[in-house]
Coordinates of C-alpha atoms in Angstrom, one line a residue:
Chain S
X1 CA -8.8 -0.1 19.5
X2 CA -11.7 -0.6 21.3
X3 CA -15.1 -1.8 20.6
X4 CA -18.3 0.5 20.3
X5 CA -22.0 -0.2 20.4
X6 CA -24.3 1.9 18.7
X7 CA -28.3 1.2 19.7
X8 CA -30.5 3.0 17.6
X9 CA -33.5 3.9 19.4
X10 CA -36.6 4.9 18.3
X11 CA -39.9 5.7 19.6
X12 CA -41.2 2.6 19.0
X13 CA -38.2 0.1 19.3
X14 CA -34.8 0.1 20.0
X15 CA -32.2 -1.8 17.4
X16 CA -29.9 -3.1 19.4
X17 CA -26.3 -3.0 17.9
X18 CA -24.7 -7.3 18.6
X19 CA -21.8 -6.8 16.6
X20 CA -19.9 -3.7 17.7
X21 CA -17.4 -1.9 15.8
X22 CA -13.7 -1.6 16.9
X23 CA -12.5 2.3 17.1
X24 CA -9.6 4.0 18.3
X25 CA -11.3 6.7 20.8
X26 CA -14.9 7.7 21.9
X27 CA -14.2 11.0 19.6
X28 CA -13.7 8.6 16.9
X29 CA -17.2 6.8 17.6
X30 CA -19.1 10.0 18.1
X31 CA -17.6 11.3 14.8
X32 CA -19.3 7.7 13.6
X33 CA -22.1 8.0 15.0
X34 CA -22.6 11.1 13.7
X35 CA -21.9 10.3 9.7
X36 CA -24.4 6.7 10.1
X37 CA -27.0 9.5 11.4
X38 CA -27.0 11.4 8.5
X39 CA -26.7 8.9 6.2
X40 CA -29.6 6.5 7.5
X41 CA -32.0 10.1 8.4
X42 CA -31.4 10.3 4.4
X43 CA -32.4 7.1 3.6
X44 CA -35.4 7.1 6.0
X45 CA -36.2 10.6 4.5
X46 CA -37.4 8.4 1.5
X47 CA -39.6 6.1 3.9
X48 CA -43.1 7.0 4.0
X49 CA -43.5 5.0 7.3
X50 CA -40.5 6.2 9.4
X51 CA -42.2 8.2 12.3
X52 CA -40.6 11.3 12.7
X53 CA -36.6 11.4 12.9
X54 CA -36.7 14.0 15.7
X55 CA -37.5 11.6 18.1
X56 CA -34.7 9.2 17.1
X57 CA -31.2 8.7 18.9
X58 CA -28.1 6.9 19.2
X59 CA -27.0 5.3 22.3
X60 CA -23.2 4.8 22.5
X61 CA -21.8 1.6 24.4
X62 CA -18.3 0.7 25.5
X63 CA -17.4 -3.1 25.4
X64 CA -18.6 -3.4 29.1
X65 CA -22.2 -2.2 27.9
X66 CA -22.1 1.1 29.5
X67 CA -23.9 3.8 28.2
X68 CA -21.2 6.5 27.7
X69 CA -22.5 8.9 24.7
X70 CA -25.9 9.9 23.1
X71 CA -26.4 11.4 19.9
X72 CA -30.2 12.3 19.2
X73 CA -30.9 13.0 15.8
X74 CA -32.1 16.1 16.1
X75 CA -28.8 17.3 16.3
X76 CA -27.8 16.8 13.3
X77 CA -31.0 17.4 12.0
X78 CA -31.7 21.2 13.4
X79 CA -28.6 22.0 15.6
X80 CA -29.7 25.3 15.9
X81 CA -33.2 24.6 17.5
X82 CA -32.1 21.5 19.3
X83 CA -29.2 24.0 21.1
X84 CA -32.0 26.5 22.2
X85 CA -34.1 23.4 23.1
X86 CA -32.1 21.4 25.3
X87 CA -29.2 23.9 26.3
X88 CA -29.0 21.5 29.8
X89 CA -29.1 18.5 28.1
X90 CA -25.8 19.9 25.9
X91 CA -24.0 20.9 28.5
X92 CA -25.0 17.4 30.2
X93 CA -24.0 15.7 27.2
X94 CA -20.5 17.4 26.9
X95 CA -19.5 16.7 30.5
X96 CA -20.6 13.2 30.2
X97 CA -18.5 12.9 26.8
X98 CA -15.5 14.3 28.8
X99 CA -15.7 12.3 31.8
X100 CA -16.1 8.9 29.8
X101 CA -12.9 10.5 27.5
X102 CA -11.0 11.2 30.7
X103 CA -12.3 7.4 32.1
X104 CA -10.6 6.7 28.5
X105 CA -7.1 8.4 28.6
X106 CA -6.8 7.7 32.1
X107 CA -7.4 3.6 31.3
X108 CA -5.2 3.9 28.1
X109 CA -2.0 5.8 30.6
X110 CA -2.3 3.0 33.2
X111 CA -2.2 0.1 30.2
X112 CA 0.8 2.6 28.7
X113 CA 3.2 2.3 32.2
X114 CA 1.9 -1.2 32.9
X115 CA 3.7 -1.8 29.3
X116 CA 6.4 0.3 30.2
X117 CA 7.2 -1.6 33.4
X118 CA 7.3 -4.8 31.5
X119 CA 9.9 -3.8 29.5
X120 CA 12.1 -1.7 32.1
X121 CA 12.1 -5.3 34.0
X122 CA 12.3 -7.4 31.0
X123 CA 15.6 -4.9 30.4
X124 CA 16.6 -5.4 33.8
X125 CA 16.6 -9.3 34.2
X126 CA 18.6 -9.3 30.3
X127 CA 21.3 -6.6 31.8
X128 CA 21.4 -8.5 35.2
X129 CA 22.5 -11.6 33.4
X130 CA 25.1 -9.7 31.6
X131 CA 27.1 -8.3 34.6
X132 CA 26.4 -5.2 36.8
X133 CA 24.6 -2.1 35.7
X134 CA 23.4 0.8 37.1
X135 CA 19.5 -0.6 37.5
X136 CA 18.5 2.3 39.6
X137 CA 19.5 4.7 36.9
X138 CA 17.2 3.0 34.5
X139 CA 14.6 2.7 37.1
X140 CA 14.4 6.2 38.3
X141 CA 12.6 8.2 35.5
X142 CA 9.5 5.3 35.6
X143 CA 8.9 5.2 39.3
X144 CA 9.0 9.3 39.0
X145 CA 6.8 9.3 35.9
X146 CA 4.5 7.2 37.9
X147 CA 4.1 9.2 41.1
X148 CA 2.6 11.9 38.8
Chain P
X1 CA -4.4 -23.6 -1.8
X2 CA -4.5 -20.8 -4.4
X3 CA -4.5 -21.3 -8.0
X4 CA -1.6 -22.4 -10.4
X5 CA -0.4 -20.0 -13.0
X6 CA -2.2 -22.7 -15.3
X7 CA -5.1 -21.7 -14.0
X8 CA -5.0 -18.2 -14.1
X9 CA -4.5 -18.7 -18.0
X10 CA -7.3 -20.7 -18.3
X11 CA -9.4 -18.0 -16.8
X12 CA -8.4 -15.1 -19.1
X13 CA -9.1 -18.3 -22.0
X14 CA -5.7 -18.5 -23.2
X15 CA -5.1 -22.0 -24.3
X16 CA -2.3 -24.3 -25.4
X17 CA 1.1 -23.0 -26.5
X18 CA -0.3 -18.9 -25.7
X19 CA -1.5 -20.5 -22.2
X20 CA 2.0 -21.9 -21.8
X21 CA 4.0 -19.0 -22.4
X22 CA 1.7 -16.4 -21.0
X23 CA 2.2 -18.2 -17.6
X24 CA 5.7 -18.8 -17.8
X25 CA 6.1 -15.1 -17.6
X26 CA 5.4 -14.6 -13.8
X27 CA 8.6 -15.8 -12.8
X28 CA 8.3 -13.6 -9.4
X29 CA 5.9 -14.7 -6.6
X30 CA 5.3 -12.1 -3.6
X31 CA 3.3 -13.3 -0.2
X32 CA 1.2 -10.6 1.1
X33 CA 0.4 -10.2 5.0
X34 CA -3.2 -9.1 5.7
X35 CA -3.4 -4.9 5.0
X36 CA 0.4 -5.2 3.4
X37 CA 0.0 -2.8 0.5
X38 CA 1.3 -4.3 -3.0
X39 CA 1.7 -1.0 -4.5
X40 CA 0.5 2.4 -3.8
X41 CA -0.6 5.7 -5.3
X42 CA 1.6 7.2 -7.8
X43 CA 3.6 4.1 -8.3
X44 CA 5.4 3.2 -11.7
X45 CA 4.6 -0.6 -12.0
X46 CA 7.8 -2.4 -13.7
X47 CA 5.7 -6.0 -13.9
X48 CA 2.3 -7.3 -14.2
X49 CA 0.7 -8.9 -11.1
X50 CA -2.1 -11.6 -11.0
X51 CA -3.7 -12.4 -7.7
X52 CA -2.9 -16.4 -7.3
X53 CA -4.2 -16.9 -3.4
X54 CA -6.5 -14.8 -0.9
X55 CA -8.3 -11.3 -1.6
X56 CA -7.0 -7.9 -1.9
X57 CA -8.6 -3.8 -2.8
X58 CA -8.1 -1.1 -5.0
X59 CA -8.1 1.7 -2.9
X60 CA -8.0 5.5 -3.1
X61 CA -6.6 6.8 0.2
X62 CA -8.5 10.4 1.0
X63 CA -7.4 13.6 3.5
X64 CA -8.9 12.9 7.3
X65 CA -8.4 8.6 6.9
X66 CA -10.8 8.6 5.0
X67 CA -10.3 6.0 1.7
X68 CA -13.1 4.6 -1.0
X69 CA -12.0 1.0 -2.1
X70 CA -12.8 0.7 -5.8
X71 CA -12.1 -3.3 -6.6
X72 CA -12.6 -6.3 -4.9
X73 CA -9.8 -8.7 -6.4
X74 CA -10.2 -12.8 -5.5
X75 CA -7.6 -15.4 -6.7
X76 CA -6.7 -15.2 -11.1
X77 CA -7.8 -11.6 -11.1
X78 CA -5.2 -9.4 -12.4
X79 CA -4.4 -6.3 -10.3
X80 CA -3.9 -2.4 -11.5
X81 CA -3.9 -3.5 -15.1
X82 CA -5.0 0.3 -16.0
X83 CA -1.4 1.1 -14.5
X84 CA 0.7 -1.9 -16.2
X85 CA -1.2 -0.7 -19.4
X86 CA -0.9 3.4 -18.4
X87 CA 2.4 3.3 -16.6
X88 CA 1.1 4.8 -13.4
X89 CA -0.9 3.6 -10.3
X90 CA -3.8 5.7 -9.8
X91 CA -4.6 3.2 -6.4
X92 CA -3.2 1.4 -4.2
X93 CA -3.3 -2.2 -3.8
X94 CA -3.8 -3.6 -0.6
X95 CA -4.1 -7.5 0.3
X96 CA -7.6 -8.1 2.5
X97 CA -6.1 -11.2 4.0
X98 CA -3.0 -13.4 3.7
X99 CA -2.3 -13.4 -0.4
X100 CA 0.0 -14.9 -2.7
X101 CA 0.7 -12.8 -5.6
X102 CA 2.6 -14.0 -9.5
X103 CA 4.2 -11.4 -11.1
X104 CA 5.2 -11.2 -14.5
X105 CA 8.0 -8.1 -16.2
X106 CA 5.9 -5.5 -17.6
X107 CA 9.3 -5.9 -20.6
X108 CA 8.0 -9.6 -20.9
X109 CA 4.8 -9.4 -21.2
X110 CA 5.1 -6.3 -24.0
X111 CA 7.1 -9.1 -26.3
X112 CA 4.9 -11.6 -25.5
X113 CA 1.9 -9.5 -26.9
X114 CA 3.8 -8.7 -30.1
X115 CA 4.8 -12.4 -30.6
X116 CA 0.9 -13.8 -29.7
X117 CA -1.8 -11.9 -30.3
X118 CA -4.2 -14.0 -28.2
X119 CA -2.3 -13.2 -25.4
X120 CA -2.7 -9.0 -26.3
X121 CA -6.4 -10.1 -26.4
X122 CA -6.2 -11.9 -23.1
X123 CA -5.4 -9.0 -21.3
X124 CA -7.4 -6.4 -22.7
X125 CA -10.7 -8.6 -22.0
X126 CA -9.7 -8.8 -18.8
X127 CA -9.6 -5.6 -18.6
X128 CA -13.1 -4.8 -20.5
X129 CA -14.2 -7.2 -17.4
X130 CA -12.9 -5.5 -14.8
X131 CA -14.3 -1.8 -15.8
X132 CA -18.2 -3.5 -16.1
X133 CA -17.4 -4.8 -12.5
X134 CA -16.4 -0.7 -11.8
X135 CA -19.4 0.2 -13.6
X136 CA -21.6 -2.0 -11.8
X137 CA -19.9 -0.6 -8.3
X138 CA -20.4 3.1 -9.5
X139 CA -24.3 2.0 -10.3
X140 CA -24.7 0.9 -6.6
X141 CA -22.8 4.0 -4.5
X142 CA -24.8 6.5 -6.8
X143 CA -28.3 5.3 -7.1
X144 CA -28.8 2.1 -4.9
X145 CA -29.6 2.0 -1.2
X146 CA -27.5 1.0 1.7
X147 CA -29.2 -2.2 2.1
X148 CA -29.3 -2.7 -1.8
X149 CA -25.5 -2.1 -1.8
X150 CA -24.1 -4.9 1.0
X151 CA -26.6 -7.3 -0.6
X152 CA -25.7 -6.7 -4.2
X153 CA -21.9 -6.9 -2.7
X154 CA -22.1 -10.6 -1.1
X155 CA -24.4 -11.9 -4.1
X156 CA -21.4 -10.4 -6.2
X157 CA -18.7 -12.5 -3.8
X158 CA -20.9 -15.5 -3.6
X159 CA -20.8 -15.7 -7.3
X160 CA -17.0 -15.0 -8.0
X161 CA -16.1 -17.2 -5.0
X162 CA -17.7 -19.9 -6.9
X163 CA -16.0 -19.1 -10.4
X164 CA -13.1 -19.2 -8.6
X165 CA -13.8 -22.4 -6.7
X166 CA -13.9 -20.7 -3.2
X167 CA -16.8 -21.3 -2.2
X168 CA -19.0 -24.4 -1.2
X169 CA -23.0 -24.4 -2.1
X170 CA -24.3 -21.3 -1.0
X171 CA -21.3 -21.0 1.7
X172 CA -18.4 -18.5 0.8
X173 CA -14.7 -17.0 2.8
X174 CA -15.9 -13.9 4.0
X175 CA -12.9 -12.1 4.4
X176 CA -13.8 -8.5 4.7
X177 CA -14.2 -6.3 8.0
X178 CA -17.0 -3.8 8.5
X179 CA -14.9 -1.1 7.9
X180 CA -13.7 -2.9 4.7
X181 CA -17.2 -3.2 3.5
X182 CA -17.9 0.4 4.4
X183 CA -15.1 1.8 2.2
X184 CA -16.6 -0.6 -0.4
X185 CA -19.8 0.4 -0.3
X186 CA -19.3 4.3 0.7
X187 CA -20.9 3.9 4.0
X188 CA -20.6 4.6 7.7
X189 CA -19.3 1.3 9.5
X190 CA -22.8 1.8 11.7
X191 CA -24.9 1.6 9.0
X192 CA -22.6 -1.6 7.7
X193 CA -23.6 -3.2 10.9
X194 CA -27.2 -2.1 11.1
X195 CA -27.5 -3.8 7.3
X196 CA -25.8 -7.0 8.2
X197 CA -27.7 -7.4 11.3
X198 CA -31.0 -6.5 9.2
X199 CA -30.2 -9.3 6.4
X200 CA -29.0 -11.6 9.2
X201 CA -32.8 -11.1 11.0
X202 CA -34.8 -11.4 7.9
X203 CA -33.0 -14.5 7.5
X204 CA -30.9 -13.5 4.5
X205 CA -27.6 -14.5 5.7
X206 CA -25.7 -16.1 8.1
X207 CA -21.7 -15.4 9.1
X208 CA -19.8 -17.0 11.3
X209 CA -16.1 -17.5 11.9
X210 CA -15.3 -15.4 8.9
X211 CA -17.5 -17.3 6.2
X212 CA -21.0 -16.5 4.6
X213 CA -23.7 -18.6 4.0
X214 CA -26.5 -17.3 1.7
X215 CA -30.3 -18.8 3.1
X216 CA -32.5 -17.8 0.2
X217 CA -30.1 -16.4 -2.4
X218 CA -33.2 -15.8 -5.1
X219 CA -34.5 -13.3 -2.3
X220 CA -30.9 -11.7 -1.8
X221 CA -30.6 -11.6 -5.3
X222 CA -33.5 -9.6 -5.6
X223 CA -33.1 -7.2 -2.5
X224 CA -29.5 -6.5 -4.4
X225 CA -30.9 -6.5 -7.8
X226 CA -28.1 -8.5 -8.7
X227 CA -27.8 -9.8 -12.2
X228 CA -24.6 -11.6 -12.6
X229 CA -24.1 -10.9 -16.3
X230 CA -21.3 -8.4 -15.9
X231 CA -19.0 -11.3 -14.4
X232 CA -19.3 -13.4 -17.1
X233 CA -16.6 -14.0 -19.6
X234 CA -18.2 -13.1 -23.3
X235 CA -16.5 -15.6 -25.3
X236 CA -18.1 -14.8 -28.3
X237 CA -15.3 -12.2 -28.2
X238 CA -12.2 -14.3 -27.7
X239 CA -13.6 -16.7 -30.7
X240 CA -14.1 -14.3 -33.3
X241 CA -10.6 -12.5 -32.7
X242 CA -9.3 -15.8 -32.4
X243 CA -11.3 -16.6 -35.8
X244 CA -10.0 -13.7 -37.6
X245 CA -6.3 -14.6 -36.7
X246 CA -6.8 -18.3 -37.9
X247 CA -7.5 -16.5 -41.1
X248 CA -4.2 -15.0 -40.8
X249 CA -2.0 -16.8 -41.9
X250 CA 1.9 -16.8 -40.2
X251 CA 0.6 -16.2 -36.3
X252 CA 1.5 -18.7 -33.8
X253 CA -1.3 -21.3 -33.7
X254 CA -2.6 -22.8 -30.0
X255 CA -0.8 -26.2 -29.8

C-alpha cells in the first residue's frame, strides 16, 4: 500500500489534499479519483455558486509529492467531447499514467528480490549452522532471476 | 478496560436476579485482532455475542471489493441479534480495532427467556434500538449530504462514546480509517478526506493520534442535523412490561 494525494483544483483555488489515502496501485487511485469526481460534481451540481465543473481537476500525488496522474472533470463529465477536445492531452495522459505504473512495478520488483534475498540468506546462515548443504543450489535460481 | 458483563446488563436495564442470570450466560469470551471477522455472511450463529471492549461493523461484502458497513457496534452493544433471533447472518462482523467479545449459547439464552420474561424484553428492545440507529443510517446515505453524513456520524460516536464512558468532555477514541468511514457513509475515501479536512478548517474538529475532539459541538450538531433521540433507551417501555408482569402473579420477581 502506498499513499495517494488527491489536490482538487479549481479555477479559483486549489484544495490541497494533507491527509493522503493509502492504496494498493496508481490504477487503484485513478479508479478513486474517478468515483470522488462524480460524486462531489453531483453534489456541487446542487451549489448555485460552484463555477463551472469543466474547469475542475484532480491532481494525483505519490507519497514523495510528485505529480503522477490528472483527472480533469470533464472527463467524466462529457468523455465524448473532452476526447475530441484534447486527443493530445489523452494520449499525454495515458503515457504518463504508464510510465508512473511502470516507475510503480518496477519499484514494487526491486522491494520483491530485496525480500527475497533476505530470506535466501536468512536460509543460508540457519542451513550453514546445521552442517553442509548445497548453498549454490539454493542460490542459483535468485542471482538468475535477477540478471533479468 | 472494557465493560463487565454486569455492565452490559445494566445497559439493556435488566436488574437484580434477571441481571444476574442474564450475565452468567456468556460463559465464552473471544479477543478480536483489529479487521478479524467474528462471523461472516451466511453464518449459522450457535450463541449470542455482546461487544465487551473496542469497536467493530456490520458489513455487507459486495462483487469488485466493494462492501457497505451497516452498524457501528461500541462496548455493551449486542452484535447480529437479527441472526441469533433469525438463525442466519445476513453480515459479517468485523472488529474495527483490538475487541473483546462475551458470548452467551443461543440454547441458554432461549431457556433463559422462557424462565424471565424481562430478560425476552431485554433483548428485543435492544433490538427495536438498534434498527432506529439503521434507520437513522439509511436517512443519511439516501437524503443527506456528504458533509451532513461524516458530521452526523462523529456527533453519533461522540454521544455513544459517552454512554458508554469512552469518551472524555468533548474528546472521543476515534477508531475508524478513512476507508472505514467511507463504507459507513457510502462514499469515496477522497471525498472522506476532503470532508474531514473541511470540518477540521472551519474549526469543527480536531483528530490526532487516533482520538476526536469536538470544538463547537452545537454547530456540528447542526451541520449533521443530529438529534440524539434515537440512542436513547425509552424506558417507559421496560416499566410498563415490567408493570404488567408485577401484575402477574408466579414470574420471577427482580431480587
Amino acid at each position: 500500500m502506498r499513499r495517494f494525494y488527491f489536490d482538487l483544483v479549481t479555477p479559483n483555488q486549489r484544495d490541497r489534499d494533507e491527509l493522503g489515502i493509502l492504496l494498493p496501485s496508481l490504477d487503484e487511485a485513478y479508479l478513486e479519483a474517478r468515483r470522488a469526481a462524480v460524486e462531489i460534481s453531483r453534489e456541487l451540481l446542487l451549489n448555485p455558486c460552484r463555477g463551472d465543473l469543466n474547469s475542475y481537476r484532480f491532481e494525483l500525488f505519490d507519497q514523495d509529492r510528485r505529480l503522477v496522474l490528472e483527472l480533469p472533470f470533464r472527463e467524466i463529465l462529457n468523455p465524448k467531447e473532452a476526447a475530441r477536445v484534447r486527443p493530445m492531452s489523452g494520449v499525454m495522459q495515458s503515457l504518463r499514467r504508464n510510465m508512473a505504473r511502470s516507475r510503480e512495478l518496477k519499484a514494487d520488483l526491486a522491494a520483491e528480490f530485496q525480500e527475497a534475498r533476505r530470506s535466501v540468506s536468512q536460509a543460508l546462515t540457519l542451513l550453514s549452522r546445521d552442517g553442509p548443504v548445497a548453498d549454490a543450489a539454493i542460490a542459483a535460481p535468485i542471482s538468475r532471476a535477477r540478471e533479468d | 478496560m472494557g465493560l463487565s458483563l454486569d455492565d452490559v446488563s445494566r445497559g439493556l436495564a435488566l436488574e437484580g436476579a434477571d441481571a444476574a442470570a442474564f450475565a452468567a450466560l456468556f460463559t465464552v469470551r473471544r479477543s478480536l485482532a483489529k479487521s478479524e471477522f467474528l462471523s461472516e455472511e451466511g453464518d449459522q450463529p450457535l450463541h449470542l455475542s455482546v461487544l465487551l471492549d473496542g469497536f467493530a461493523q456490520a458489513v455487507r461484502l459486495l462483487p469488485e471489493g466493494r462492501q457497505q458497513s451497516l452498524a457501528l457496534f461500541l462496548p455493551g452493544d449486542l452484535l447480529d441479534l437479527s441472526a441469533f433471533v433469525l438463525g442466519r447472518s445476513s453480515v459479517a462482523i468485523c472488529a474495527l480495532s483490538q475487541a473483546v467479545v462475551g458470548q452467551a449459547r443461543k440454547s441458554a439464552v432461549e431457556a433463559l427467556i422462557a424462565e424471565r420474561p424481562r430478560a425476552g424484553r431485554a433483548l428485543w428492545q435492544a433490538m427495536a434500538r438498534q434498527s432506529l440507529a439503521t434507520e437513522e443510517w439509511l436517512v443519511g446515505l439516501g437524503r443527506r449530504t456528504a458533509f451532513e453524513r461524516l458530521a452526523h456520524l462523529i456527533c453519533e460516536l461522540m454521544h455513544r462514546e459517552r454512554a458508554a464512558g469512552l469518551a472524555s468532555q468533548a474528546n472521543c477514541i476515534f477508531p475508524l480509517t478513512q476507508r472505514e468511514l467511507a463504507d459507513m457513509l457510502g462514499l469515496s475515501g477522497v471525498h472522506v478526506n476532503r470532508i474531514l479536512q473541511q470540518l477540521r478548517s472551519e474549526g469543527l474538529i480536531r483528530l490526532a493520534q487516533g482520538r476526536l475532539t469536538i470544538c463547537d459541538e452545537a454547530r456540528l450538531n447542526a451541520a449533521g442535523g443530529f438529534q440524539p433521540d434515537y440512542l436513547a433507551a425509552p424506558p417507559a417501555f421496560a416499566r410498563k412490561f415490567d408493570e404488567t408482569l408485577l401484575l402477574r402473579p408466579g414470574h420471577p420477581q427482580p431480587a
